[in-house]
């Protein structure tokens, strides 16, 4: 797996967030993305997850392209099966988890794969249960999100992000709401996901966490 970001530019009104930024990541890497508040860390991973449109550049994972820009500066996002291929290669765990509040933990995991219809409902359920058990949430399979602790909700969000076997997984401040022990558990979880071959980008303010669990540090100062 290789994630390639080429000449990425993004402005919000007049504020330049990314200016011709290029970046490459290989499988198994854990890239800690650090930097001052408001420098575009969340924006960058939201761009990779096609939640924010760019002004210019190219983003691809292996041969699957999200967006490219021609020599005239015309930006084109892929669509159809090409886009589907890209979207399946990447996942995100949001800072506030963004679990569906009206669905149980299990239903949260099953939602996206069911919509994709690649696996049978039974196979999806089995995979979801196995992932929740792997995350130490065997007792919480049918729990509703509001009854979960912060750490448990986050593990549900991590499990959900793994349902489609992404090649690249982005985490936004995964430890900001956690105590030290829970943060270590998340760090080890991230390392074991990376050991399976997934490339990880983890946005963090926690320099100790970055040093302990990442394989490389990227500063958002490099965005511009
Ligand atoms: N949808 C948007 N519209 C306009 N401006 C935005 C939008 N999203 C983010 N911004 C601005 O872009 C800048 C970068 O925001 P971003 O959330 O990416 O920063 P960050 O590095 O993640 O910061 P933090 O460490 O505080 O989470 C900020 O100045 C923010 O106000
Ligand atoms: Mg942020």
Short mmCIF file of C-alpha atoms and ligand atoms in Angstrom, two decimals:
data_model
loop_
_atom_site.label_atom_id
_atom_site.label_comp_id
_atom_site.label_asym_id
_atom_site.label_seq_id
_atom_site.Cartn_x
_atom_site.Cartn_y
_atom_site.Cartn_z
CA UNK A 1 0.00 0.00 0.00
CA UNK A 2 1.18 3.50 -0.80
CA UNK A 3 -0.76 6.68 -0.05
CA UNK A 4 0.37 9.48 -2.32
CA UNK A 5 -0.57 13.12 -1.84
CA UNK A 6 0.82 15.46 -4.49
CA UNK A 7 0.87 19.26 -4.59
CA UNK A 8 -2.14 19.61 -2.33
CA UNK A 9 -3.51 23.11 -1.86
CA UNK A 10 -6.48 24.22 0.21
CA UNK A 11 -7.73 27.62 1.32
CA UNK A 12 -10.67 28.55 3.49
CA UNK A 13 -11.60 32.00 2.16
CA UNK A 14 -8.24 33.77 2.30
CA UNK A 15 -6.65 31.47 4.86
CA UNK A 16 -4.11 29.13 3.28
CA UNK A 17 -4.24 25.78 5.04
CA UNK A 18 -2.20 23.66 2.61
CA UNK A 19 0.13 25.07 -0.02
CA UNK A 20 1.49 22.63 -2.58
CA UNK A 21 1.96 19.98 0.09
CA UNK A 22 3.21 16.52 -0.92
CA UNK A 23 3.32 13.43 1.26
CA UNK A 24 3.79 9.69 0.89
CA UNK A 25 3.06 6.88 3.32
CA UNK A 26 3.72 3.15 3.05
CA UNK A 27 1.92 0.26 4.72
CA UNK A 28 2.64 -0.37 8.37
CA UNK A 29 3.75 3.20 9.01
CA UNK A 30 2.28 5.10 11.94
CA UNK A 31 2.59 8.79 11.14
CA UNK A 32 1.95 11.13 14.06
CA UNK A 33 0.62 14.43 12.73
CA UNK A 34 1.45 17.15 15.24
CA UNK A 35 1.28 20.94 15.25
CA UNK A 36 -0.33 24.06 16.62
CA UNK A 37 -4.08 24.38 16.92
CA UNK A 38 -5.71 25.68 13.76
CA UNK A 39 -2.91 24.62 11.40
CA UNK A 40 -5.02 22.20 9.39
CA UNK A 41 -4.41 18.76 10.88
CA UNK A 42 -8.08 17.83 11.01
CA UNK A 43 -8.64 19.46 7.62
CA UNK A 44 -5.90 17.29 6.09
CA UNK A 45 -7.34 13.98 7.25
CA UNK A 46 -10.84 15.12 6.34
CA UNK A 47 -9.55 15.85 2.83
CA UNK A 48 -8.07 12.33 2.62
CA UNK A 49 -11.45 10.94 3.66
CA UNK A 50 -13.19 13.02 0.98
CA UNK A 51 -15.11 15.09 3.51
CA UNK A 52 -13.60 18.41 2.38
CA UNK A 53 -12.93 19.35 -1.27
CA UNK A 54 -9.47 20.59 -2.30
CA UNK A 55 -8.42 23.51 -4.50
CA UNK A 56 -5.61 21.66 -6.20
CA UNK A 57 -3.57 18.45 -6.10
CA UNK A 58 -3.75 14.69 -6.35
CA UNK A 59 -4.63 12.03 -3.77
CA UNK A 60 -4.36 8.29 -4.41
CA UNK A 61 -3.95 4.97 -2.60
CA UNK A 62 -2.17 2.44 -4.83
CA UNK A 63 -3.99 2.78 -8.16
CA UNK A 64 -7.21 4.08 -6.65
CA UNK A 65 -7.52 7.80 -7.20
CA UNK A 66 -9.64 10.25 -5.21
CA UNK A 67 -8.81 13.44 -7.04
CA UNK A 68 -6.39 14.80 -9.61
CA UNK A 69 -5.58 18.13 -11.20
CA UNK A 70 -4.67 18.65 -14.87
CA UNK A 71 -2.10 21.05 -16.28
CA UNK A 72 -4.77 23.77 -16.53
CA UNK A 73 -5.49 23.53 -12.82
CA UNK A 74 -8.80 21.77 -13.40
CA UNK A 75 -9.58 19.61 -10.34
CA UNK A 76 -11.47 16.37 -10.96
CA UNK A 77 -12.81 14.05 -8.29
CA UNK A 78 -13.30 10.46 -9.39
CA UNK A 79 -16.75 8.90 -9.33
CA UNK A 80 -18.39 5.52 -9.74
CA UNK A 81 -16.29 2.40 -9.27
CA UNK A 82 -13.01 4.33 -9.22
CA UNK A 83 -14.23 6.44 -6.35
CA UNK A 84 -15.69 3.42 -4.60
CA UNK A 85 -12.28 1.73 -4.78
CA UNK A 86 -10.62 4.72 -3.13
CA UNK A 87 -13.25 5.22 -0.44
CA UNK A 88 -12.95 1.58 0.60
CA UNK A 89 -9.21 1.94 1.11
CA UNK A 90 -9.48 4.63 3.76
CA UNK A 91 -11.23 5.13 7.07
CA UNK A 92 -11.41 7.65 9.86
CA UNK A 93 -11.99 7.65 13.59
CA UNK A 94 -13.42 11.05 14.54
CA UNK A 95 -12.38 12.99 17.60
CA UNK A 96 -15.94 12.82 18.95
CA UNK A 97 -16.37 9.24 17.59
CA UNK A 98 -19.59 10.11 15.70
CA UNK A 99 -21.36 6.88 16.57
CA UNK A 100 -24.94 6.66 15.33
CA UNK A 101 -26.79 7.38 18.61
CA UNK A 102 -29.90 5.40 17.76
CA UNK A 103 -28.00 2.21 16.93
CA UNK A 104 -26.35 -0.37 19.19
CA UNK A 105 -22.59 -0.94 19.06
CA UNK A 106 -23.14 -3.93 16.77
CA UNK A 107 -25.50 -1.99 14.47
CA UNK A 108 -22.96 0.85 14.26
CA UNK A 109 -20.42 -1.62 12.90
CA UNK A 110 -22.84 -3.29 10.50
CA UNK A 111 -24.30 -0.14 8.90
CA UNK A 112 -21.71 0.69 6.22
CA UNK A 113 -20.93 -2.90 5.15
CA UNK A 114 -24.67 -3.66 4.88
CA UNK A 115 -25.13 -0.64 2.62
CA UNK A 116 -22.31 -1.93 0.41
CA UNK A 117 -23.83 -5.39 0.06
CA UNK A 118 -20.44 -7.08 -0.48
CA UNK A 119 -20.91 -9.62 2.30
CA UNK A 120 -24.01 -11.41 3.55
CA UNK A 121 -25.71 -10.01 6.64
CA UNK A 122 -24.61 -13.08 8.58
CA UNK A 123 -20.96 -12.67 7.56
CA UNK A 124 -21.08 -8.96 8.44
CA UNK A 125 -22.56 -9.74 11.84
CA UNK A 126 -19.88 -12.33 12.56
CA UNK A 127 -17.12 -9.94 11.58
CA UNK A 128 -18.62 -7.17 13.73
CA UNK A 129 -18.95 -9.42 16.76
CA UNK A 130 -15.37 -10.66 16.33
CA UNK A 131 -14.02 -7.10 16.11
CA UNK A 132 -15.98 -5.96 19.16
CA UNK A 133 -14.71 -8.95 21.11
CA UNK A 134 -11.17 -8.21 19.95
CA UNK A 135 -11.62 -4.67 21.33
CA UNK A 136 -12.70 -6.09 24.71
CA UNK A 137 -16.31 -5.10 24.11
CA UNK A 138 -17.91 -8.54 24.09
CA UNK A 139 -20.26 -7.43 26.88
CA UNK A 140 -21.25 -4.26 25.04
CA UNK A 141 -22.34 -5.67 21.69
CA UNK A 142 -25.94 -4.58 22.15
CA UNK A 143 -25.20 -1.45 24.21
CA UNK A 144 -26.39 1.92 22.95
CA UNK A 145 -23.67 4.59 22.51
CA UNK A 146 -24.94 6.83 25.32
CA UNK A 147 -24.42 4.02 27.83
CA UNK A 148 -20.73 3.61 26.91
CA UNK A 149 -17.75 5.26 28.59
CA UNK A 150 -15.54 7.52 26.45
CA UNK A 151 -12.91 4.79 26.03
CA UNK A 152 -15.53 2.18 25.16
CA UNK A 153 -17.21 4.50 22.63
CA UNK A 154 -13.87 5.12 21.04
CA UNK A 155 -13.13 1.41 20.75
CA UNK A 156 -16.52 0.95 19.05
CA UNK A 157 -15.52 3.74 16.65
CA UNK A 158 -12.17 2.05 15.97
CA UNK A 159 -13.87 -1.31 15.41
CA UNK A 160 -16.37 0.36 13.07
CA UNK A 161 -13.58 1.94 11.05
CA UNK A 162 -11.99 -1.49 10.57
CA UNK A 163 -15.09 -3.23 9.19
CA UNK A 164 -14.18 -2.51 5.56
CA UNK A 165 -10.48 -3.40 6.05
CA UNK A 166 -9.08 0.03 5.14
CA UNK A 167 -5.47 0.25 3.95
CA UNK A 168 -5.18 3.71 5.51
CA UNK A 169 -6.75 4.67 8.81
CA UNK A 170 -6.84 8.21 10.20
CA UNK A 171 -7.35 9.07 13.86
CA UNK A 172 -8.17 12.58 15.10
CA UNK A 173 -6.84 13.16 18.63
CA UNK A 174 -7.63 9.60 19.77
CA UNK A 175 -6.24 10.10 23.26
CA UNK A 176 -7.37 13.63 24.08
CA UNK A 177 -10.32 12.45 26.17
CA UNK A 178 -8.58 9.45 27.72
CA UNK A 179 -6.55 8.83 30.88
CA UNK A 180 -3.01 7.48 30.60
CA UNK A 181 -3.93 3.80 30.80
CA UNK A 182 -6.68 4.09 28.20
CA UNK A 183 -4.32 6.06 25.97
CA UNK A 184 -1.76 3.23 26.19
CA UNK A 185 -4.44 0.72 25.20
CA UNK A 186 -5.31 2.85 22.16
CA UNK A 187 -1.61 3.19 21.29
CA UNK A 188 -1.15 -0.56 21.39
CA UNK A 189 -4.32 -1.04 19.37
CA UNK A 190 -3.00 1.32 16.72
CA UNK A 191 0.29 -0.57 16.63
CA UNK A 192 -1.47 -3.88 16.15
CA UNK A 193 -3.61 -2.46 13.32
CA UNK A 194 -0.42 -1.17 11.67
CA UNK A 195 1.26 -4.56 12.14
CA UNK A 196 -1.46 -6.07 9.93
CA UNK A 197 -0.29 -3.76 7.14
CA UNK A 198 -2.53 -0.73 7.52
CA UNK A 199 -0.94 2.71 7.26
CA UNK A 200 -1.98 4.99 10.11
CA UNK A 201 -2.14 8.77 10.42
CA UNK A 202 -2.76 9.88 13.96
CA UNK A 203 -3.36 13.53 14.74
CA UNK A 204 -2.20 14.20 18.27
CA UNK A 205 -1.19 16.98 20.63
CA UNK A 206 0.45 14.40 22.84
CA UNK A 207 4.16 14.42 22.05
CA UNK A 208 4.84 11.52 24.41
CA UNK A 209 2.21 9.46 22.65
CA UNK A 210 3.70 10.39 19.26
CA UNK A 211 7.19 9.39 20.38
CA UNK A 212 6.09 6.15 21.96
CA UNK A 213 3.73 4.82 19.29
CA UNK A 214 4.52 6.41 15.94
CA UNK A 215 7.16 5.40 13.41
CA UNK A 216 7.44 8.95 12.02
CA UNK A 217 6.36 12.43 12.99
CA UNK A 218 4.88 14.88 10.48
CA UNK A 219 4.46 18.51 11.53
CA UNK A 220 1.61 20.57 10.13
CA UNK A 221 4.23 23.35 9.78
CA UNK A 222 5.14 21.47 6.57
CA UNK A 223 1.67 22.10 5.11
CA UNK A 224 2.62 25.61 3.98
N1 LIG B 1 -15.31 24.25 7.09
C1 LIG B 1 -14.48 25.29 7.37
N2 LIG B 1 -14.73 26.53 6.87
C2 LIG B 1 -13.91 27.56 7.12
N3 LIG B 1 -12.79 27.45 7.86
C3 LIG B 1 -12.50 26.25 8.37
C4 LIG B 1 -13.32 25.10 8.15
N4 LIG B 1 -12.77 24.04 8.79
C5 LIG B 1 -11.65 24.50 9.38
N5 LIG B 1 -11.48 25.82 9.13
C6 LIG B 1 -10.34 26.64 9.57
O1 LIG B 1 -9.16 26.06 9.07
C7 LIG B 1 -8.13 26.12 10.05
C8 LIG B 1 -7.61 24.72 10.31
O2 LIG B 1 -8.59 23.99 11.03
P1 LIG B 1 -8.34 22.51 11.53
O3 LIG B 1 -9.56 22.08 12.26
O4 LIG B 1 -7.91 21.67 10.39
O5 LIG B 1 -7.11 22.72 12.52
P2 LIG B 1 -6.40 21.67 13.50
O6 LIG B 1 -4.94 21.69 13.17
O7 LIG B 1 -7.09 20.36 13.43
O8 LIG B 1 -6.62 22.38 14.92
P3 LIG B 1 -6.86 21.71 16.38
O9 LIG B 1 -5.50 21.23 16.84
O10 LIG B 1 -7.36 22.85 17.18
O11 LIG B 1 -7.85 20.60 16.23
C9 LIG B 1 -8.72 26.82 11.25
O12 LIG B 1 -8.35 28.17 11.19
C10 LIG B 1 -10.20 26.65 11.07
O13 LIG B 1 -10.89 27.73 11.65
MG1 LIG B 2 -8.19 19.28 14.82
#
